[in-house]
Coordinates of C-alpha atoms and ligand atoms in Angstrom, one line a residue:
X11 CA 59.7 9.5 -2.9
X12 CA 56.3 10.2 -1.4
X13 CA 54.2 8.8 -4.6
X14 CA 56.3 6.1 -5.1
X15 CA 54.4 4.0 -2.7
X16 CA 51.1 4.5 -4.8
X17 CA 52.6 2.5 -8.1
X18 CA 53.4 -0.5 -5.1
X19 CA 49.5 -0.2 -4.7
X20 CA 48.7 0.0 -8.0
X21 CA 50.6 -3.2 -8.8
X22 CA 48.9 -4.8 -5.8
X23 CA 45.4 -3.9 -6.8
X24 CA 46.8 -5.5 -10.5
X25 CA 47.9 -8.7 -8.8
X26 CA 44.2 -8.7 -6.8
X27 CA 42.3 -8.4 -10.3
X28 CA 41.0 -5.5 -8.6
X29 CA 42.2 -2.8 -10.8
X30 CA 39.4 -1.0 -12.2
X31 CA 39.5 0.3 -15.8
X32 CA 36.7 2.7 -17.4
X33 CA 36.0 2.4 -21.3
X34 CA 34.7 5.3 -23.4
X35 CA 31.3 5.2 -24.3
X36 CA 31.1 6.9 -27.6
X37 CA 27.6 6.6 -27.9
X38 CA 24.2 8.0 -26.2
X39 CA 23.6 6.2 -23.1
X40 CA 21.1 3.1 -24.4
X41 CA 20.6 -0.2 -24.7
X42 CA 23.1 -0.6 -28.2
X43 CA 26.6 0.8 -26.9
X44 CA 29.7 1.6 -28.9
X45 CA 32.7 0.9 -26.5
X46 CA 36.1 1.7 -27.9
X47 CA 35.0 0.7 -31.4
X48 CA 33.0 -1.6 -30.3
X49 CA 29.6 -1.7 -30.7
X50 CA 28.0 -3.7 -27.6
X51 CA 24.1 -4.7 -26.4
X52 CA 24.5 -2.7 -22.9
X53 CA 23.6 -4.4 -19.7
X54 CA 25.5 -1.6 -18.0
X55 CA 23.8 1.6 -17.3
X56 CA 20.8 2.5 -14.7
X57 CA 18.6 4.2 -16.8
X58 CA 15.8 2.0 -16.5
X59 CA 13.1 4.2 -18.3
X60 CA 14.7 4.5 -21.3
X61 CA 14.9 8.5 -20.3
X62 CA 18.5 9.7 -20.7
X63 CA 18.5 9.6 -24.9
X64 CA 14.8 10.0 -24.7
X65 CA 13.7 12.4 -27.8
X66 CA 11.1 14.5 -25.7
X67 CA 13.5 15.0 -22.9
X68 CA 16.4 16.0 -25.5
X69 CA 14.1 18.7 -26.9
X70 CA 13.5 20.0 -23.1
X71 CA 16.9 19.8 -22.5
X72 CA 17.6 22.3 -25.9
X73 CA 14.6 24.4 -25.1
X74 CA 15.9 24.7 -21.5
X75 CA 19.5 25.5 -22.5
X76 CA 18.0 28.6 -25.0
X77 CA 15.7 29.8 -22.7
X78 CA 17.9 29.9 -19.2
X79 CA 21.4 29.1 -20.7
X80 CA 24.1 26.9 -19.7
X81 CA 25.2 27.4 -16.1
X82 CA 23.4 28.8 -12.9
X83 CA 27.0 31.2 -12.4
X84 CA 26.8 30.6 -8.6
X85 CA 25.6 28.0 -5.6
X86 CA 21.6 28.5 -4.9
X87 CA 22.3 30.6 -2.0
X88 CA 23.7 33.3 -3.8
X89 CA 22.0 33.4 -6.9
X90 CA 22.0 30.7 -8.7
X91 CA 18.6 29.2 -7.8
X92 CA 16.5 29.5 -11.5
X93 CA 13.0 29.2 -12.1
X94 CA 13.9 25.6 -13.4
X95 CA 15.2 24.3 -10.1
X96 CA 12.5 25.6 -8.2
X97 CA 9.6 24.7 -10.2
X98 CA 11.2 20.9 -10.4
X99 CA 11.7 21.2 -6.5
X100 CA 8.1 21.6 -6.3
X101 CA 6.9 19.2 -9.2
X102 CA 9.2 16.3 -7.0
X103 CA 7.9 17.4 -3.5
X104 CA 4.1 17.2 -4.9
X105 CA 4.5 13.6 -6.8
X106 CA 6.5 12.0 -4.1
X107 CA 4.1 14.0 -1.7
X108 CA 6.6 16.0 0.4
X109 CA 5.7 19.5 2.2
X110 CA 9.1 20.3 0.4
X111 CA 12.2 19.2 -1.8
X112 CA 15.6 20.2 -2.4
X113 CA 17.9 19.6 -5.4
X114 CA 21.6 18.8 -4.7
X115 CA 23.6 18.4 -7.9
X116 CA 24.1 14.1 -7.4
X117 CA 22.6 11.3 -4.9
X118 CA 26.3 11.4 -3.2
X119 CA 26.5 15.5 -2.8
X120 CA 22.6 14.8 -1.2
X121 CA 23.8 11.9 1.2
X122 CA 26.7 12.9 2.6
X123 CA 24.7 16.9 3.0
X124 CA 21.7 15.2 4.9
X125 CA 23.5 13.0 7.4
X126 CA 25.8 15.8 8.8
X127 CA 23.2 18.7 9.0
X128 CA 21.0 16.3 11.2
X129 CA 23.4 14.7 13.4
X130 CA 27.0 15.2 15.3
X131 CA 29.3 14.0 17.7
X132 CA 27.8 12.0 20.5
X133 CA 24.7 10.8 18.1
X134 CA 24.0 7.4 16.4
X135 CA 23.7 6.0 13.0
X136 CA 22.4 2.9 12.3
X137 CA 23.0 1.6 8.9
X138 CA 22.9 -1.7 6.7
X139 CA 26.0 -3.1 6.2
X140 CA 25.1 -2.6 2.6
X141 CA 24.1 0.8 2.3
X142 CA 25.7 2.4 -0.8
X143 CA 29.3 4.0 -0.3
X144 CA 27.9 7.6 -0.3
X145 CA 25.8 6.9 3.2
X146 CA 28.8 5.0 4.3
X147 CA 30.8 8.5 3.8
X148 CA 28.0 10.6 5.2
X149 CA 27.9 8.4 8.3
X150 CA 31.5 9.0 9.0
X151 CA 31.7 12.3 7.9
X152 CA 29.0 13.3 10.5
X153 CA 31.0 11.9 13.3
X154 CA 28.2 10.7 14.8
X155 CA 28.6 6.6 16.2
X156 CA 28.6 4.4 13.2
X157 CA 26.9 1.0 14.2
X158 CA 26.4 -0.9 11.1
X159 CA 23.6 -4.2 11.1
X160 CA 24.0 -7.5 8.9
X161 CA 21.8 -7.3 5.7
X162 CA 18.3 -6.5 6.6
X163 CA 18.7 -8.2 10.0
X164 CA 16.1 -5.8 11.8
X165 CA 16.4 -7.4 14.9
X166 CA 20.0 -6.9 15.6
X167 CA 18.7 -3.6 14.7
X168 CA 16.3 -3.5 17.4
X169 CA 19.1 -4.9 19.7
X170 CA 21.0 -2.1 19.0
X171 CA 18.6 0.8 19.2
X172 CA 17.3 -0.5 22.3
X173 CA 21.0 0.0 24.3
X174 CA 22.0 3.0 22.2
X175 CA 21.7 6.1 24.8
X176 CA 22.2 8.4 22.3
X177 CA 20.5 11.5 22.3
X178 CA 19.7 11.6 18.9
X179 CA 19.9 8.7 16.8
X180 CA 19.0 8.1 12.7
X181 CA 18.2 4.9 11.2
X182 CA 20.0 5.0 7.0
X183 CA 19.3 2.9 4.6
X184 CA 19.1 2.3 0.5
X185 CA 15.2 1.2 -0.8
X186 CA 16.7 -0.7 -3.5
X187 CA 20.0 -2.4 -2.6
X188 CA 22.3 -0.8 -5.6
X189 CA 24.5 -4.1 -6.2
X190 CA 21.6 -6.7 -4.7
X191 CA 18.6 -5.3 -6.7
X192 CA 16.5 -6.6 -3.0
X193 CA 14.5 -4.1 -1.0
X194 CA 14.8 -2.9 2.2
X195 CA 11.7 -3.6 5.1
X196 CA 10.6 -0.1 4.9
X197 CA 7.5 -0.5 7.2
X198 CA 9.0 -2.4 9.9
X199 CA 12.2 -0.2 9.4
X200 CA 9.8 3.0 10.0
X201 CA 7.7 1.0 13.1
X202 CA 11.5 1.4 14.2
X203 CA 12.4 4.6 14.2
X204 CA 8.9 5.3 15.6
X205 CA 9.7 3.6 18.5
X206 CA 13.0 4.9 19.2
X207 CA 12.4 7.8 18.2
X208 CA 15.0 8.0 15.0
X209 CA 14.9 10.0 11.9
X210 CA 14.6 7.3 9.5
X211 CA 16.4 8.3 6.0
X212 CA 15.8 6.3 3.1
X213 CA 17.7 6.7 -0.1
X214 CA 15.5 5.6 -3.0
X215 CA 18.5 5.8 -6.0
X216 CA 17.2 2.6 -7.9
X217 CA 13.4 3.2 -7.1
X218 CA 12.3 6.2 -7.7
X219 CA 10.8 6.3 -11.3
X220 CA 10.4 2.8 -11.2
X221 CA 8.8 1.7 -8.1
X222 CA 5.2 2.5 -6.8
X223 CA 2.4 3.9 -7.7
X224 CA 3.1 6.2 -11.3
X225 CA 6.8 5.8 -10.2
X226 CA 6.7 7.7 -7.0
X227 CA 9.4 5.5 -5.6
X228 CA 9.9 3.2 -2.7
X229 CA 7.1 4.5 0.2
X230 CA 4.2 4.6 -2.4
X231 CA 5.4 0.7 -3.1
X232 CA 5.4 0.2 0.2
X233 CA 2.2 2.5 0.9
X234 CA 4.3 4.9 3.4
X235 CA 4.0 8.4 3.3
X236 CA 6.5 10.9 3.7
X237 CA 6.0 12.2 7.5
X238 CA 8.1 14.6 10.4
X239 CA 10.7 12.0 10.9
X240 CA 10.9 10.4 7.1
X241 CA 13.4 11.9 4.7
X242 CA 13.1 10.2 1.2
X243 CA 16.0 10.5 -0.8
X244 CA 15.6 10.4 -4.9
X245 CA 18.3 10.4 -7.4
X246 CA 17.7 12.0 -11.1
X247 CA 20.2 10.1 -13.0
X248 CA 19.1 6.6 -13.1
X249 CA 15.3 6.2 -14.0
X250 CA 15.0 10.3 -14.6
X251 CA 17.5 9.8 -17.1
X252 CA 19.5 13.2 -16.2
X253 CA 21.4 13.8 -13.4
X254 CA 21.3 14.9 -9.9
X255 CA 18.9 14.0 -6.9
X256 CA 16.5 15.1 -4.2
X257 CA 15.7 15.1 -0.9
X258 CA 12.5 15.7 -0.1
X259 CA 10.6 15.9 3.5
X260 CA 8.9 18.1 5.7
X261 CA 9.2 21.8 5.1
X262 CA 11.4 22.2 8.4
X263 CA 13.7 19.6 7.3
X264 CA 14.3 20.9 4.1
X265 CA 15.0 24.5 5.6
X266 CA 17.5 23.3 7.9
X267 CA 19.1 21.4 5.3
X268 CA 18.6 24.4 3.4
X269 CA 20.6 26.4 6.4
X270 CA 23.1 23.8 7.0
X271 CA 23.8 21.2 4.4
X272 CA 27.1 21.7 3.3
X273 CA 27.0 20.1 -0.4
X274 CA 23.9 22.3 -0.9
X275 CA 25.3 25.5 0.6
X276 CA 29.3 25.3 -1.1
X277 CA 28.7 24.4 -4.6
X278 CA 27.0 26.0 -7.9
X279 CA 23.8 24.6 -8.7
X280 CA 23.5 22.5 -11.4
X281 CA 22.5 23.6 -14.5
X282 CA 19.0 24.9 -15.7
X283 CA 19.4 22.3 -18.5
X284 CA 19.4 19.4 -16.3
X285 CA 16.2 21.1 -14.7
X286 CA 14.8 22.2 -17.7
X287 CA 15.3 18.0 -18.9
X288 CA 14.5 16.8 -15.5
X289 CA 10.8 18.5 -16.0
X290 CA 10.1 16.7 -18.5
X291 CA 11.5 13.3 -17.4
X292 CA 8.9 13.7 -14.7
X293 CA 6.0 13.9 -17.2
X294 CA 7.2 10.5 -18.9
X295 CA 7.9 9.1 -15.3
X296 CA 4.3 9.5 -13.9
X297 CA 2.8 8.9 -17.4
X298 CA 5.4 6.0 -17.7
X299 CA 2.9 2.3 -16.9
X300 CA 3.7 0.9 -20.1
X301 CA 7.6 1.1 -19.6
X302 CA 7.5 -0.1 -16.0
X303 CA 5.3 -3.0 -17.2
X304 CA 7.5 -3.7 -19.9
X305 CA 10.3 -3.5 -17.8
X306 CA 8.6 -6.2 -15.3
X307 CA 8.5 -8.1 -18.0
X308 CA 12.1 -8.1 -18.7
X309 CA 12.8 -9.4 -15.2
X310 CA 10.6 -12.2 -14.9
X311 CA 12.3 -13.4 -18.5
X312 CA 15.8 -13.1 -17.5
X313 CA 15.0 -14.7 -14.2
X314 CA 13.1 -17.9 -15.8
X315 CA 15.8 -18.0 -18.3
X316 CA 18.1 -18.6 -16.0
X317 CA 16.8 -20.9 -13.7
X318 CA 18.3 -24.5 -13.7
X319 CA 21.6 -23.2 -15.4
X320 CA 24.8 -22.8 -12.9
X321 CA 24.1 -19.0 -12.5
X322 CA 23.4 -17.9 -9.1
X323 CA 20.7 -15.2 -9.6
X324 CA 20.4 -12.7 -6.3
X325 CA 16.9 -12.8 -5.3
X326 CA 15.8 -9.8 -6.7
X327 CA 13.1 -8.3 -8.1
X328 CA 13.8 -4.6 -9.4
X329 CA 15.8 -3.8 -12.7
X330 CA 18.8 -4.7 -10.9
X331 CA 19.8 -8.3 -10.9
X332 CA 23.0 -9.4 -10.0
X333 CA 24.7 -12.8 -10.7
X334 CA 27.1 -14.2 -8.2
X335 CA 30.0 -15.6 -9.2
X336 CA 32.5 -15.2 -6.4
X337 CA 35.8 -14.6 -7.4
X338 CA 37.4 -11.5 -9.0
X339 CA 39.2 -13.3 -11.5
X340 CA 36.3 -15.8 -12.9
X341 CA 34.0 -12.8 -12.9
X342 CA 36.5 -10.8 -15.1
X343 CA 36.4 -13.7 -17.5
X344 CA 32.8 -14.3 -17.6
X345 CA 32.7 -10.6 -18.2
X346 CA 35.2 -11.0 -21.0
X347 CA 33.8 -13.6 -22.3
X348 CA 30.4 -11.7 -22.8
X349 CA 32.3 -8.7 -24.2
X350 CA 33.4 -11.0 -26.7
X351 CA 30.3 -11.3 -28.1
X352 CA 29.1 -7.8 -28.1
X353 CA 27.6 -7.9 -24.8
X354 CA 28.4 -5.5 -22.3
X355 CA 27.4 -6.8 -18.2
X356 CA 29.7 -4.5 -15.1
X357 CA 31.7 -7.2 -13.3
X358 CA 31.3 -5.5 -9.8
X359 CA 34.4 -6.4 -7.2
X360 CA 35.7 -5.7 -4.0
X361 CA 35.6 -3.2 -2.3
X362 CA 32.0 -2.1 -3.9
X363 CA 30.6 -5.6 -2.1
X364 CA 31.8 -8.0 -0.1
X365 CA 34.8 -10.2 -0.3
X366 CA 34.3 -13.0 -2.4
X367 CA 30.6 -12.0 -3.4
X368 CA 32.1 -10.3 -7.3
X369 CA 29.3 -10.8 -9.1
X370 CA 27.9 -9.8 -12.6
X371 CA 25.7 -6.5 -12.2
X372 CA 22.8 -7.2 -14.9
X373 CA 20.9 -4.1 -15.0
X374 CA 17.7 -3.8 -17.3
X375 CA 15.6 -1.2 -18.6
X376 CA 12.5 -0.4 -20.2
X377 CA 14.3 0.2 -23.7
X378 CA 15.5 -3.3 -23.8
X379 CA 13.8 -5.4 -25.6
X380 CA 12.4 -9.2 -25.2
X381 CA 15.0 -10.3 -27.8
X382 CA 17.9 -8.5 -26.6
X383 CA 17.1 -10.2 -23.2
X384 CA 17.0 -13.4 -25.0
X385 CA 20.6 -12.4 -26.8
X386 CA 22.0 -12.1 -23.2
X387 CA 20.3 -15.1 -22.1
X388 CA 22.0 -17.6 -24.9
X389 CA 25.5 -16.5 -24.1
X390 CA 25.4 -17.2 -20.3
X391 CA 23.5 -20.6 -21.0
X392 CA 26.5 -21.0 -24.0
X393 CA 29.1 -19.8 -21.2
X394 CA 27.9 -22.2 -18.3
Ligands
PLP427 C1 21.9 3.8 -3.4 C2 22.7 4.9 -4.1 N1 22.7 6.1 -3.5 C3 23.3 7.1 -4.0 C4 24.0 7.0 -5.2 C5 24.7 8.2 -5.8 O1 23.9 8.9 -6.7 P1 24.6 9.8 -7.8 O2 25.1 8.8 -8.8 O3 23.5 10.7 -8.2 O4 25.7 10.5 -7.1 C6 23.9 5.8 -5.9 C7 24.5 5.6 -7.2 O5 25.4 5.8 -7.7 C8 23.3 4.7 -5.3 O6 23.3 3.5 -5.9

């Protein structure tokens, strides 16, 4: 029988320590987690502000829901665009400093909308070989030539610009590497694409919020500004604390992907309450020094913590750092192990990195605190 073959895969993906399993968080998304009856200090989730249980962003979300209601009813097109969404579309494209935004309902729905809309058949993408999965989709679902470059290596990149004939060609690429926490070479990356004439679209999931100047994200890090061939990409459920994301660029950009992006277009916009939260996520975000600085903090302590012990730390320095183990099966136990203790840290396999590179997926945020850092940092110096 036809779906016989999938419990053969299933077993296989069993015998690979590769089956993935989800546990129920019956708790607000924060830094103490209750986990099937377990209560757990959480390594786990990307909201690095603090902002997803935040108690000003709650009472938004309740004054959103009675003033506009639950659901938008249809797609933006036809309808369902609300004073919320458009007043956030404008609040993001004026603090990232975009002629224009435009929501899509998650960072995926945005990706694989924008890559389509702006190129086809007979076109070129030139991505990192560790862009997140979404740009990985969009890439193929565009049908455009895929050419993928090792890790930051910009001069293969060059190489391969310079002999692509393409007529149009787009250079894709994550700001903050989601499983390596490093950063991609946005200047030289946009010197690029200027010279090759490439849209250049950066997805800025794990900086926005965090990164640059008031948490505009990865270009006001790296002192860039939005411009005719830059499309910055911002997600609203990590720092933001919500959900969704944005993509925001010059005002034709955004009405073409207005006209053409399909994961805008064919699906009802998300709901006012998100918006109506996401407003006032935005306040905290630009108002937000003292939990960026806090969070910097929380970096540098892990990182000392850990030097001279047998963990391999990724050289990072955002909220994301990663600790290499190798294998699936030692990085299940090492995770285990933690669990044991009350402390929850993602082991993070095949196929979402490389073969080989299963690593623990540390992720910190603002809300933790110095000893909660410290708790994490006795039980891997216990565990090595
Ligand atoms: C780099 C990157 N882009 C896009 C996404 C997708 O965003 P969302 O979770 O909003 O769909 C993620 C995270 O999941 C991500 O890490």
């Amino acid at each position: 029988m036809i779906w016989e073959e999938l419990d053969k895969q299933l077993a296989q993906l069993a015998e690979q320590h590769a089956l993935r399993h989800r546990r129920t968080l019956a708790s607000p998304c924060g830094t103490e987690a209750e986990f099937d009856g377990h209560k757990l200090l959480s390594f786990g989730s990307n909201d690095y502000l603090g902002l997803a249980s935040d108690p000003a962003v709650i009472a938004a979300a309740r004054d959103a829901a009675s003033r506009w209601g639950v659901g938008a009813g249809s797609s933006h097109l036809v309808g369902g665009h609300m004073s919320p969404h458009d007043w956030l579309e404008q609040k993001l494209a004026a603090f990232v400093g975009a002629e224009r935004a435009l929501l899509f309902s998650t960072g995926m729905m945005a990706n694989l909308g924008i890559v389509p809309a702006l190129l086809g058949r007979g076109d070129a993408i030139f991505a990192d070989r560790l862009n997140h999965a979404s740009l990985i989709d969009a890439a193929l679902l565009s049908r455009a030539d895929h050419h993928r470059y090792p890790h930051n290596d910009l001069t293969t990149l060059e190489k391969l610009l310079s002999k692509s004939t393409a007529r149009r060609k787009l250079i894709l690429t994550d700001a903050v590497f989601s499983m390596d926490g490093d950063l991609a070479d946005l200047p030289r990356l946009l010197q690029l694409a200027d010279r090759f004439d490439a849209w250049l679209v950066v997805d800025d999931a794990h900086g926005f919020g965090v990164l640059g100047k008031n948490g505009r994200g990865a270009l006001s890090h790296f002192n860039l500004a939005i411009s005719p061939r830059l499309i910055y990409m911002g997600t609203l459920g990590k720092a933001a604390g919500a959900s969704g994301a944005f993509v925001a660029a010059g005002a034709n950009v955004i009405e073409w992907l207005m006209q053409r992006a399909r994961t805008y277009i064919f699906t009802t916009a998300s709901s006012p309450i998100i918006a109506g939260a996401l407003l006032a996520s935005l306040e905290l975000i630009e108002q937000g020094e003292d939990r960026r600085t806090n969070l910097q903090q929380l970096i540098s302590h892990l990182r000392s913590g850990l030097t001279n012990t047998r963990w391999k730390l990724l050289p990072s320095s955002t909220a994301i750092q990663p600790i290499l183990i190798g294998e699936n099966d030692e990085t299940l136990r090492v995770a285990d192990a933690l669990y044991a203790q009350g402390i929850w840290v993602p082991a993070i396999r095949p196929p979402t990195v490389p073969q080989g590179t299963a690593r623990l997926r540390v992720s910190l945020s603002a809300a933790h605190s110095i000893e909660q850092v410290d708790r994490l940092l006795d039980a891997l110096r216990n565990l090595a």
